[in-house]
Coordinates of C-alpha atoms and ligand atoms in Angstrom, one line a residue:
X257 CA 0.3 -0.2 0.1
X258 CA 1.2 3.5 -1.0
X259 CA 1.3 6.2 1.5
X260 CA 0.7 9.6 -0.1
X261 CA 1.0 12.9 1.9
X262 CA -0.3 16.2 0.0
X263 CA 0.8 19.4 1.7
X264 CA -2.1 21.9 0.8
X265 CA -5.6 21.5 0.8
X266 CA -7.1 23.9 -1.7
X267 CA -7.3 24.1 -5.6
X268 CA -4.1 21.7 -6.1
X269 CA -3.9 19.7 -3.3
X270 CA -7.5 18.6 -2.8
X271 CA -7.8 17.8 -6.6
X272 CA -4.8 16.1 -6.8
X273 CA -5.8 14.0 -3.7
X274 CA -9.4 13.2 -5.2
X275 CA -7.8 12.0 -8.5
X276 CA -5.2 9.8 -6.6
X277 CA -8.2 8.1 -4.9
X278 CA -9.9 7.4 -8.2
X279 CA -6.8 5.6 -9.8
X280 CA -5.6 3.8 -6.7
X281 CA -8.3 2.4 -4.2
X282 CA -5.6 0.9 -1.9
X283 CA -3.3 4.3 -1.1
X284 CA -3.5 5.6 2.2
X285 CA -4.0 9.6 1.3
X286 CA -3.4 12.3 4.2
X287 CA -4.0 16.0 3.3
X288 CA -2.3 18.5 5.4
X289 CA -3.8 21.9 5.6
X290 CA -2.9 24.6 8.0
X291 CA -5.8 26.7 7.5
X292 CA -9.3 25.7 8.9
X293 CA -10.7 24.9 5.5
X294 CA -9.9 22.9 2.4
X295 CA -11.4 22.9 -1.1
X296 CA -12.9 26.5 -0.9
X297 CA -13.4 28.7 -3.7
X298 CA -10.6 31.2 -3.3
X299 CA -11.4 32.8 -6.6
X300 CA -14.9 33.8 -5.1
X301 CA -13.7 36.0 -2.3
X302 CA -13.8 39.1 -3.5
X303 CA -17.5 38.4 -4.2
X304 CA -18.2 37.3 -0.9
X305 CA -16.1 40.6 0.5
X306 CA -18.9 42.3 -1.6
X307 CA -21.9 40.3 -0.5
X308 CA -22.6 39.1 -4.1
X309 CA -22.0 35.7 -2.6
X310 CA -24.0 36.1 0.7
X311 CA -22.9 33.1 3.2
X312 CA -19.5 31.8 3.8
X313 CA -20.4 28.3 3.5
X314 CA -21.1 29.1 0.1
X315 CA -17.5 29.3 -0.7
X316 CA -16.8 25.8 1.0
X317 CA -16.9 23.5 -1.8
X318 CA -16.1 20.4 0.5
X319 CA -15.4 19.5 3.9
X320 CA -13.0 17.2 5.6
X321 CA -16.1 15.3 6.4
X322 CA -16.9 14.6 2.6
X323 CA -13.2 14.2 1.8
X324 CA -13.4 11.4 4.5
X325 CA -16.8 9.7 3.6
X326 CA -16.7 9.8 0.1
X327 CA -12.7 9.4 -0.9
X328 CA -11.4 7.9 2.5
X329 CA -9.0 10.8 2.2
X330 CA -7.5 12.1 5.7
X331 CA -7.9 15.5 5.8
X332 CA -6.0 17.3 8.6
X333 CA -7.2 21.0 8.8
X334 CA -4.9 23.0 11.3
X335 CA -2.0 21.0 10.5
X336 CA 0.9 22.6 9.1
X337 CA 3.9 20.7 7.4
X338 CA 7.1 22.4 9.1
X339 CA 10.0 20.4 7.3
X340 CA 10.3 17.3 4.9
X341 CA 13.2 15.0 5.8
X342 CA 13.9 13.3 2.3
X343 CA 16.2 10.5 3.6
X344 CA 13.8 9.1 6.1
X345 CA 10.6 10.2 3.9
X346 CA 8.9 11.7 6.5
X347 CA 6.9 15.0 6.9
X348 CA 7.3 16.8 10.2
X349 CA 4.0 18.3 11.1
X350 CA 2.7 20.6 13.7
X351 CA -0.8 20.1 15.2
X352 CA -1.6 24.0 15.6
X353 CA -4.4 23.4 18.1
X354 CA -2.2 21.7 20.8
X355 CA 1.4 22.6 19.3
X356 CA 2.3 19.1 19.0
X357 CA 4.7 17.9 16.4
X358 CA 4.6 14.5 15.0
X359 CA 6.4 12.8 11.7
X360 CA 4.2 11.4 8.8
X361 CA 5.9 9.0 6.6
X362 CA 5.4 8.8 2.8
X363 CA 6.1 7.0 -0.4
X364 CA 4.9 9.7 -2.3
X365 CA 4.7 13.4 -1.4
X366 CA 2.9 16.2 -3.4
X367 CA 3.4 19.7 -2.5
X368 CA 0.7 22.4 -3.4
X369 CA 1.3 25.1 -0.7
X370 CA 0.4 27.8 -3.0
X371 CA 1.7 31.4 -3.1
X372 CA 1.3 34.3 -0.4
X373 CA 0.2 37.8 -1.0
X374 CA 3.1 40.2 -1.4
X375 CA 3.8 42.6 1.8
X376 CA 6.8 44.8 1.3
X377 CA 8.5 46.1 4.5
X378 CA 7.2 49.6 4.2
X379 CA 6.3 51.8 7.2
X380 CA 2.8 51.2 8.3
X381 CA 2.4 48.1 6.3
X382 CA 1.3 46.3 9.6
X383 CA -0.7 48.9 10.7
X384 CA -4.7 48.0 11.7
X385 CA -6.8 48.4 8.8
X386 CA -4.1 47.1 6.2
X387 CA -5.2 43.9 4.5
X388 CA -4.4 41.4 1.9
X389 CA -6.6 38.9 0.3
X390 CA -6.0 35.3 0.4
X391 CA -8.1 33.3 2.6
X392 CA -11.6 33.3 4.0
X393 CA -10.2 34.6 7.0
X394 CA -8.7 37.6 5.0
X395 CA -12.1 38.2 3.6
X396 CA -14.2 38.0 7.0
X397 CA -11.4 40.3 8.3
X398 CA -11.9 43.0 5.7
X399 CA -16.1 42.7 5.9
X400 CA -15.6 43.2 9.7
X401 CA -13.6 46.5 8.8
X402 CA -15.9 47.7 6.8
X403 CA -18.9 47.3 9.5
X404 CA -17.0 48.1 12.4
X405 CA -15.7 51.5 11.2
X406 CA -18.3 52.3 9.0
X407 CA -15.7 52.6 6.4
X408 CA -16.5 55.1 3.4
X409 CA -13.0 55.2 1.9
X410 CA -10.8 52.4 0.8
X411 CA -7.6 52.5 -0.9
X412 CA -6.2 49.3 -3.2
X413 CA -2.6 49.3 -4.0
X414 CA -2.2 47.2 -7.2
X415 CA -4.4 47.5 -10.1
X416 CA -4.1 43.6 -11.1
X417 CA -7.0 41.1 -11.8
X418 CA -7.7 40.5 -8.0
X419 CA -6.9 44.0 -6.9
X420 CA -9.6 45.3 -9.3
X421 CA -12.0 42.8 -8.5
X422 CA -12.0 44.1 -4.9
X423 CA -12.5 47.6 -6.6
X424 CA -15.6 46.6 -7.9
X425 CA -17.0 45.1 -4.6
X426 CA -15.8 47.7 -2.4
X427 CA -17.9 50.0 -4.8
X428 CA -20.8 48.1 -4.8
X429 CA -20.7 48.4 -0.8
X430 CA -20.7 52.1 -1.5
X431 CA -17.4 52.7 -0.6
X432 CA -15.3 55.7 -2.5
X433 CA -12.2 53.8 -3.9
X434 CA -9.0 54.8 -4.8
X435 CA -6.4 52.7 -6.5
X436 CA -2.6 53.0 -6.7
X437 CA -0.4 51.4 -9.5
X438 CA 3.1 51.7 -10.1
X439 CA 2.7 50.5 -13.7
X440 CA 1.8 53.0 -16.3
X441 CA -1.8 50.9 -16.8
X442 CA -4.0 48.8 -15.0
X443 CA -3.9 45.0 -15.7
X444 CA -0.3 44.7 -16.7
X445 CA -0.8 41.0 -18.5
X446 CA -2.8 42.8 -21.2
X447 CA -1.6 45.4 -23.7
X448 CA -2.1 48.8 -22.8
X449 CA -4.7 49.8 -25.4
X450 CA -6.9 46.9 -23.9
X451 CA -6.1 48.0 -20.3
X452 CA -6.9 51.7 -21.3
X453 CA -10.3 50.7 -22.1
X454 CA -10.6 48.9 -18.7
X455 CA -9.2 52.3 -17.0
X456 CA -11.9 54.2 -18.8
X457 CA -14.4 51.7 -17.3
X458 CA -12.7 52.4 -13.7
X459 CA -13.0 56.3 -13.8
X460 CA -16.4 56.1 -15.4
X461 CA -17.6 54.3 -12.1
X462 CA -16.0 57.0 -10.0
X463 CA -12.9 55.1 -8.9
X464 CA -9.8 57.3 -9.0
X465 CA -6.9 55.6 -10.3
X466 CA -3.3 56.9 -9.7
X467 CA -1.0 55.2 -12.0
X468 CA 2.7 55.3 -12.1
X469 CA 2.2 55.8 -8.4
X470 CA 4.0 53.3 -6.1
X471 CA 3.1 52.7 -2.2
X472 CA 5.7 54.6 -0.1
X473 CA 4.1 54.2 3.3
X474 CA 0.9 54.2 5.5
X475 CA 0.8 56.7 8.0
X476 CA -1.1 56.4 11.5
X477 CA -4.8 57.2 11.0
X478 CA -4.5 55.1 7.4
X479 CA -3.0 57.7 5.3
X480 CA -1.6 56.2 2.2
X481 CA 1.6 58.3 0.8
X482 CA 2.8 57.3 -2.7
X483 CA 5.8 58.2 -4.6
X484 CA 4.6 61.5 -6.2
X485 CA 3.8 62.5 -2.6
X486 CA 0.3 62.1 -2.8
X487 CA -2.0 61.4 0.6
X488 CA -5.1 59.4 0.2
X489 CA -7.0 59.1 3.8
X490 CA -8.7 55.9 4.2
X491 CA -10.9 53.8 6.3
X492 CA -9.5 50.6 4.8
X493 CA -6.3 49.7 2.6
X494 CA -6.1 46.4 0.7
X495 CA -2.6 45.6 -0.6
X496 CA -2.9 43.5 -3.8
X497 CA 0.7 43.5 -5.3
X498 CA 0.9 40.2 -6.5
X499 CA 2.1 36.7 -4.9
X500 CA 5.0 35.2 -4.2
X501 CA 5.5 31.1 -4.3
X502 CA 5.6 29.5 -1.0
X503 CA 8.8 27.6 -1.4
X504 CA 10.1 27.4 2.2
X505 CA 9.5 23.8 2.6
X506 CA 10.9 23.1 -0.7
X507 CA 14.1 25.0 0.0
X508 CA 14.8 24.1 3.3
X509 CA 14.5 20.4 1.9
X510 CA 16.9 21.3 -0.5
X511 CA 14.7 20.7 -3.8
X512 CA 15.7 22.8 -6.6
X513 CA 13.8 26.2 -7.4
X514 CA 13.8 27.8 -10.8
X515 CA 15.1 31.1 -11.9
X516 CA 11.7 32.8 -10.7
X517 CA 11.9 31.3 -7.2
X518 CA 9.3 28.7 -8.0
X519 CA 9.7 24.9 -7.2
X520 CA 11.2 23.3 -10.4
X521 CA 9.4 20.4 -11.7
X522 CA 9.2 18.5 -15.1
X523 CA 6.5 17.6 -17.2
X524 CA 5.0 15.1 -15.0
X525 CA 5.4 17.6 -12.0
X526 CA 7.9 15.9 -10.6
X527 CA 10.5 17.9 -8.3
X528 CA 14.4 17.2 -8.5
X529 CA 13.4 14.2 -5.8
X530 CA 12.0 11.2 -7.6
X531 CA 9.2 10.8 -4.7
X532 CA 8.2 14.8 -4.2
X533 CA 5.7 16.2 -6.7
X534 CA 4.8 20.0 -6.9
X535 CA 1.8 21.6 -8.4
X536 CA 0.0 25.0 -8.4
X537 CA 0.9 28.4 -7.7
X538 CA 4.2 27.4 -6.0
X539 CA 5.9 25.9 -9.2
X540 CA 7.6 27.1 -12.2
X541 CA 5.7 26.8 -15.4
X542 CA 6.7 27.0 -19.2
X543 CA 4.4 29.4 -21.7
X544 CA 3.5 27.2 -24.7
X545 CA 4.1 30.4 -26.9
X546 CA 7.1 32.1 -25.7
X547 CA 8.6 29.0 -24.4
X548 CA 9.7 31.2 -21.1
X549 CA 9.5 30.0 -17.6
X550 CA 7.8 32.0 -15.1
X551 CA 5.0 31.9 -12.3
X552 CA 1.2 32.0 -12.9
X553 CA -1.1 32.1 -10.1
X554 CA -4.3 30.7 -11.9
X555 CA -6.8 28.1 -10.8
X556 CA -7.0 26.5 -14.2
X557 CA -3.5 25.2 -14.4
X558 CA -3.2 24.6 -10.8
X559 CA -5.9 21.9 -11.3
X560 CA -4.6 20.5 -14.4
X561 CA -1.1 20.0 -12.8
X562 CA -2.6 18.1 -10.0
X563 CA -4.3 15.8 -12.2
X564 CA -1.0 15.1 -14.0
X565 CA 0.9 14.6 -10.8
X566 CA -1.8 12.2 -9.8
X567 CA -1.2 10.4 -12.9
X568 CA 2.4 10.3 -12.6
X569 CA 2.4 9.0 -9.1
X570 CA 0.0 6.1 -10.3
X571 CA 2.3 5.3 -12.9
X572 CA 0.2 7.0 -15.9
X573 CA 2.1 8.6 -19.0
X574 CA 0.5 11.9 -18.3
X575 CA 2.3 15.2 -19.3
X576 CA 1.9 18.9 -18.5
X577 CA 1.6 20.9 -21.8
X578 CA 2.4 24.2 -20.3
X579 CA 0.5 27.5 -20.0
X580 CA -0.8 30.0 -22.0
X581 CA -2.2 32.5 -19.5
X582 CA -5.8 32.3 -20.2
X583 CA -7.4 34.9 -18.0
X584 CA -10.7 36.9 -17.6
X585 CA -12.2 39.6 -15.6
X586 CA -15.4 41.2 -15.3
X587 CA -15.7 45.2 -14.2
X588 CA -18.8 47.0 -14.0
X589 CA -20.3 45.2 -16.3
X590 CA -17.5 45.2 -19.0
X591 CA -15.3 41.9 -19.4
X592 CA -11.7 41.8 -20.5
X593 CA -9.9 38.6 -21.2
X594 CA -6.8 37.2 -22.6
X595 CA -4.9 34.0 -24.0
X596 CA -1.4 33.6 -25.3
X597 CA 1.1 36.1 -25.6
X598 CA 0.7 39.8 -25.2
X599 CA 2.9 42.2 -27.4
X600 CA 4.7 42.8 -24.1
X601 CA 5.7 39.0 -23.4
X602 CA 6.6 38.6 -26.9
X603 CA 9.2 41.5 -26.8
X604 CA 10.2 40.1 -23.4
X605 CA 11.0 36.8 -25.1
X606 CA 12.7 38.5 -28.0
X607 CA 10.0 37.3 -30.4
X608 CA 9.6 40.5 -32.4
X609 CA 8.5 38.9 -35.6
X610 CA 4.6 39.0 -35.1
X611 CA 1.7 41.0 -36.6
X612 CA -1.2 42.2 -34.9
X613 CA -4.7 43.0 -36.2
X614 CA -7.3 44.9 -34.2
X615 CA -11.4 44.6 -34.9
X616 CA -14.3 45.9 -33.1
X617 CA -17.0 43.7 -34.5
X618 CA -20.4 43.2 -32.6
X619 CA -20.8 40.8 -30.4
X620 CA -23.9 39.5 -32.4
X621 CA -25.5 40.3 -35.7
X622 CA -26.1 44.3 -35.8
X623 CA -29.6 43.8 -37.0
X624 CA -30.8 42.2 -33.9
X625 CA -31.4 44.4 -30.9
X626 CA -28.6 44.8 -28.5
X627 CA -25.4 44.1 -30.1
X628 CA -22.7 45.7 -28.4
X629 CA -18.9 46.0 -29.8
X630 CA -15.9 43.8 -28.8
X631 CA -12.7 45.4 -29.3
X632 CA -10.8 42.2 -30.2
X633 CA -6.7 41.9 -30.9
X634 CA -5.1 39.1 -32.6
X635 CA -1.4 38.3 -32.7
X636 CA -0.1 35.9 -35.2
X637 CA 3.3 35.0 -37.0
X638 CA 3.2 37.1 -40.4
X639 CA 4.9 34.1 -42.5
X640 CA 2.8 31.2 -41.4
X641 CA -0.3 32.7 -39.8
X642 CA 0.1 30.6 -36.4
X643 CA -2.0 32.2 -33.7
X644 CA 0.5 33.8 -30.9
X645 CA -2.1 35.5 -28.4
X646 CA -5.5 37.5 -28.5
X647 CA -7.1 40.0 -25.8
X648 CA -10.6 41.2 -26.1
X649 CA -12.8 43.5 -24.2
X650 CA -16.4 44.3 -24.3
X651 CA -20.0 44.1 -22.6
X652 CA -21.0 40.5 -24.2
X653 CA -19.2 37.8 -25.9
X654 CA -15.9 38.3 -24.9
X655 CA -15.7 35.0 -23.0
X656 CA -16.6 33.0 -25.8
X657 CA -14.4 34.5 -28.3
X658 CA -11.4 34.3 -25.8
X659 CA -12.1 30.7 -25.2
X660 CA -12.5 29.5 -28.8
X661 CA -9.0 31.4 -29.5
X662 CA -7.6 29.6 -26.6
X663 CA -8.7 26.2 -27.7
X664 CA -7.5 27.2 -31.6
X665 CA -3.9 28.3 -29.9
X666 CA -3.4 25.4 -27.7
X667 CA -4.0 23.1 -30.8
X668 CA -1.4 25.1 -32.7
X669 CA -4.1 26.5 -35.1
X670 CA -3.4 29.2 -37.7
X671 CA -5.5 32.5 -38.6
X672 CA -6.5 30.2 -41.7
X673 CA -8.1 27.9 -39.4
X674 CA -10.1 30.8 -37.6
X675 CA -11.1 31.9 -41.1
X676 CA -12.6 28.7 -41.7
X677 CA -13.9 27.9 -38.2
X678 CA -17.4 26.9 -38.1
X679 CA -19.2 28.6 -34.9
X680 CA -22.6 28.5 -33.5
X681 CA -24.9 31.5 -34.8
X682 CA -28.2 32.8 -34.4
X683 CA -29.0 36.4 -34.7
X684 CA -28.9 36.7 -30.5
X685 CA -25.2 34.7 -30.3
X686 CA -23.1 35.9 -33.0
X687 CA -23.0 36.5 -37.0
X688 CA -22.9 34.5 -39.8
X689 CA -19.3 35.8 -39.7
X690 CA -18.0 35.5 -36.4
X691 CA -15.8 37.9 -34.5
X692 CA -13.5 34.9 -34.6
X693 CA -13.7 34.3 -38.6
X694 CA -13.2 37.8 -38.9
X695 CA -10.1 38.2 -37.0
X696 CA -8.9 35.1 -38.9
X697 CA -10.0 37.0 -42.4
X698 CA -8.3 39.8 -41.7
X699 CA -4.9 38.6 -40.4
X700 CA -5.3 35.6 -43.4
X701 CA -5.2 38.7 -45.7
X702 CA -2.2 39.9 -44.1
X703 CA -0.3 36.8 -44.6
X704 CA -1.5 35.9 -48.1
X705 CA -0.2 39.3 -48.8
X706 CA -3.6 40.8 -49.9
X707 CA -3.7 43.4 -47.0
X708 CA -0.7 45.8 -45.5
X709 CA -0.6 46.4 -41.9
X710 CA 0.8 49.9 -41.5
X711 CA 2.0 50.3 -37.8
X712 CA 0.5 52.8 -35.1
X713 CA 4.1 54.0 -34.5
X714 CA 4.3 55.3 -37.9
X715 CA 1.2 57.4 -37.5
X716 CA 3.2 59.4 -35.1
X717 CA 6.5 59.3 -36.2
X718 CA 6.8 57.7 -39.8
X719 CA 6.8 59.6 -43.0
X720 CA 3.5 58.1 -44.4
X721 CA 0.2 60.0 -45.4
X722 CA -2.8 59.1 -43.0
X723 CA -5.9 58.9 -45.2
X724 CA -9.3 58.8 -43.3
X725 CA -11.7 57.4 -45.5
X726 CA -14.9 58.0 -43.2
X727 CA -17.6 60.9 -43.9
X728 CA -16.6 64.1 -43.3
X729 CA -19.2 64.2 -40.4
X730 CA -17.6 61.5 -38.7
X731 CA -14.0 63.2 -39.5
X732 CA -15.4 66.2 -37.8
X733 CA -16.3 64.6 -34.6
X734 CA -12.9 63.2 -34.2
X735 CA -9.7 62.3 -36.1
X736 CA -6.2 61.2 -35.9
X737 CA -4.4 64.9 -35.8
X738 CA -2.3 64.4 -39.1
X739 CA -4.9 62.8 -41.2
X740 CA -6.4 64.2 -44.2
X741 CA -10.0 63.1 -45.0
X742 CA -11.3 61.4 -48.3
X743 CA -14.4 59.8 -47.8
X744 CA -14.5 56.1 -49.5
X745 CA -17.5 56.7 -51.8
X746 CA -15.3 59.9 -53.7
X747 CA -12.2 57.7 -53.6
X748 CA -12.2 56.4 -57.1
X749 CA -12.8 60.0 -58.7
X750 CA -10.3 61.7 -56.2
X751 CA -7.3 59.5 -56.8
X752 CA -5.3 62.5 -58.3
X753 CA -4.9 64.1 -55.0
X754 CA -2.9 61.0 -53.4
X755 CA 0.8 60.9 -53.5
X756 CA 2.2 57.9 -55.0
X757 CA 5.6 58.1 -53.6
X758 CA 4.6 58.1 -50.1
X759 CA 3.3 55.3 -47.9
X760 CA -0.8 55.7 -47.5
X761 CA -1.9 54.7 -43.9
X762 CA -5.6 54.2 -44.9
X763 CA -8.0 54.8 -41.6
X764 CA -11.8 54.3 -40.9
X765 CA -13.7 54.0 -37.9
X766 CA -13.1 50.3 -37.2
X767 CA -10.9 49.1 -40.3
X768 CA -13.5 47.5 -42.7
X769 CA -13.9 50.7 -45.0
X770 CA -10.0 51.2 -45.0
X771 CA -9.7 47.5 -46.1
X772 CA -12.0 48.4 -49.2
X773 CA -9.9 51.4 -49.6
X774 CA -6.7 49.9 -49.4
X775 CA -7.6 47.3 -51.7
X776 CA -8.7 49.9 -54.3
X777 CA -5.7 51.9 -54.0
X778 CA -3.2 48.8 -53.9
X779 CA -4.9 47.6 -57.5
X780 CA -4.1 51.3 -58.7
X781 CA -0.8 51.2 -57.8
X782 CA -0.5 53.2 -54.7
X783 CA 1.5 52.0 -51.5
X784 CA -1.5 51.5 -49.3
X785 CA -1.6 50.0 -46.1
X786 CA -4.4 50.0 -43.2
X787 CA -4.3 51.2 -39.7
X788 CA -6.2 48.0 -38.2
X789 CA -9.2 48.5 -35.6
X790 CA -9.0 52.4 -37.3
X791 CA -10.1 55.6 -35.5
X792 CA -11.3 53.5 -32.6
X793 CA -8.2 51.7 -32.1
X794 CA -6.5 55.1 -32.1
X795 CA -8.7 56.3 -29.2
X796 CA -7.9 53.3 -27.0
X797 CA -4.2 53.6 -27.8
X798 CA -4.1 57.4 -26.9
X799 CA -6.8 57.1 -24.0
Ligands
LIG59 P1 -3.9 27.5 -3.0 O1 -5.2 27.2 -3.5 O2 -3.5 28.7 -2.4 O3 -3.8 26.3 -1.7 C1 -2.5 26.2 -1.1 C2 -2.7 25.9 0.3 O4 -1.8 25.0 1.1 C3 -3.4 27.0 1.4 O5 -4.8 26.5 1.8 C4 -2.3 27.1 2.5 O6 -2.7 27.3 3.9 C5 -1.5 25.7 2.3 N1 -0.4 25.2 2.8 C6 0.8 26.3 2.5 N2 1.9 25.8 3.0 C7 1.4 24.8 3.7 C8 1.9 24.0 5.1 N3 3.4 24.1 5.1 N4 1.3 23.0 5.5 C9 0.0 23.0 5.5 N5 -0.8 23.6 4.3 C10 0.4 24.7 3.9 N6 -7.3 32.2 -10.4 C11 -8.2 32.1 -11.5 O7 -7.8 31.3 -12.1 N7 -9.5 32.8 -11.6 C12 -9.9 33.5 -10.7 O8 -10.9 34.1 -11.0 C13 -9.0 33.7 -9.7 N8 -9.2 34.5 -8.5 C14 -8.6 34.7 -7.3 C15 -9.1 35.6 -6.3 C16 -8.2 35.5 -5.0 C17 -8.8 36.8 -4.0 C18 -7.2 34.8 -5.0 C19 -6.3 35.1 -3.7 C20 -6.8 34.0 -6.1 C21 -7.6 33.9 -7.3 N9 -7.1 32.9 -8.2 C22 -7.7 33.1 -9.2 C23 -5.9 32.3 -7.9 C24 -6.1 30.8 -7.8 O9 -6.8 30.8 -6.3 C25 -4.7 30.1 -7.5 O10 -4.1 29.9 -8.6 C26 -5.2 28.7 -7.0 O11 -6.0 28.8 -5.6 C27 -3.6 28.0 -6.6 O12 -4.0 26.7 -6.2 P2 -2.8 26.2 -5.1 O13 -3.2 25.0 -4.9 O14 -1.5 26.1 -5.8 O15 -2.7 27.1 -3.7

């Protein structure tokens, strides 16, 4: 009989233990969890703070009793793994209730300790009223603070996914919320123009956004001081500055760590010790597009890694394929999502030979009431059309487009596959030419050489001439400063007004009319490129 010990009983640990039981009825499986709960919905915590999820019990997906009754798994909450004795194959465990220590032998050990919120050693960081959010208890403490002091003002430091989810929920509770973020944009994993849309959403919902301002100190009475010298008074402060993998156990046991400080594992989630596996936020992962290693704190990868580790422990040939960073967030009714590489991550990986198209199709057919635009960005390899990444923002239909693109990316698909994809269509849901098809068609036109893409940088500093083919009324309402207006219906008869020795950067509202114009112009001997996504993308880029 195999003795398997799992350290950590939430996303990765609980999943791994349950699969282990399904694969091996004989194994003796123990979960050690230092907190009071196992298998709770971490991702629901911001919504519990905001009372969207009303009861704490709604977050508790499973209990130790359920694990015992259903899976014959011994869950020990309030038990912390203190050390690993690799030679003896034992975990040193402390029972937190009575402070007693004991040794637990293992044949296989799984580390799923997660990651802890970053708390920089700044003045005032430990003051009452300063919080981080990782556990149910953290959420309860924030809720208590809001009620106890009748909080009216909150400062959230850090504008990542979790920080912004909290912002929305605190606003929902009626608080005045300020966000302090060191980077020049919110949501660092997405590219600036996509993040810009979300920044506007925040501002439109009365959130005060202080970008390029780092936290310097929190003063008595809860005054947040930033690098620009700004002082923000608050009744509560939540630090949402990212997470650090919990590697103390692994490090002290001499397991190899990766260059980013996470536990190093192979494709079977096996560490440098052949009897110890590791999964979840604590491990280093490889990005399927950039092939760079890094850390990624997401529940989906943790679950999949846990399944692979369980398979590997039970001798099944399972391999983790890597991560693609698919993530999604809703803020005040607007959804932003991404999959694969961003322009920034491609740049950091030195993969500069990529192309980008922007488009702004409706989430469903325009003739059916209620269609809203999706800002969609697709990154692909210009020489063979391989999909590298996608980002989208909009009020409806963003999740399904990014999920379709995530699946395509995982399968190694090209823009030609998107062009040919057959997707569900009735007017309420999409268009006969779905946004995913459309993105594929535009990108495929580029790869085939039917369409040349002008770069948005050229608009600012290049020698090209920006030709806006919208109507004079649309042009009047707002245009790129250097643009001339030559409406599409007049283009054929006014070709003589355009220079043949200059690159023409053709622009319209969202890209469609510019494409027609560029096809016309290039067949008439002009050097014409389109500014993909049109004036709408320009507005996002310069917001
Ligand atoms: P965890 O789920 O954190 O579990 C680790 C457990 O190990 C902890 O309970 C800890 O107490 C225990 N532990 C650590 N050390 C020891 C020890 N020595 N002995 C005993 N026990 C130990 N991801 C998404 O994909 N989508 C979301 O919407 C999303 N929202 C989130 C919202 C919040 C507020 C937070 C905090 C995270 C969110 N995440 C989200 C991230 C996601 O929750 C994590 O990626 C996932 O939980 C990681 O799983 P894990 O098993 O590695 O770690």
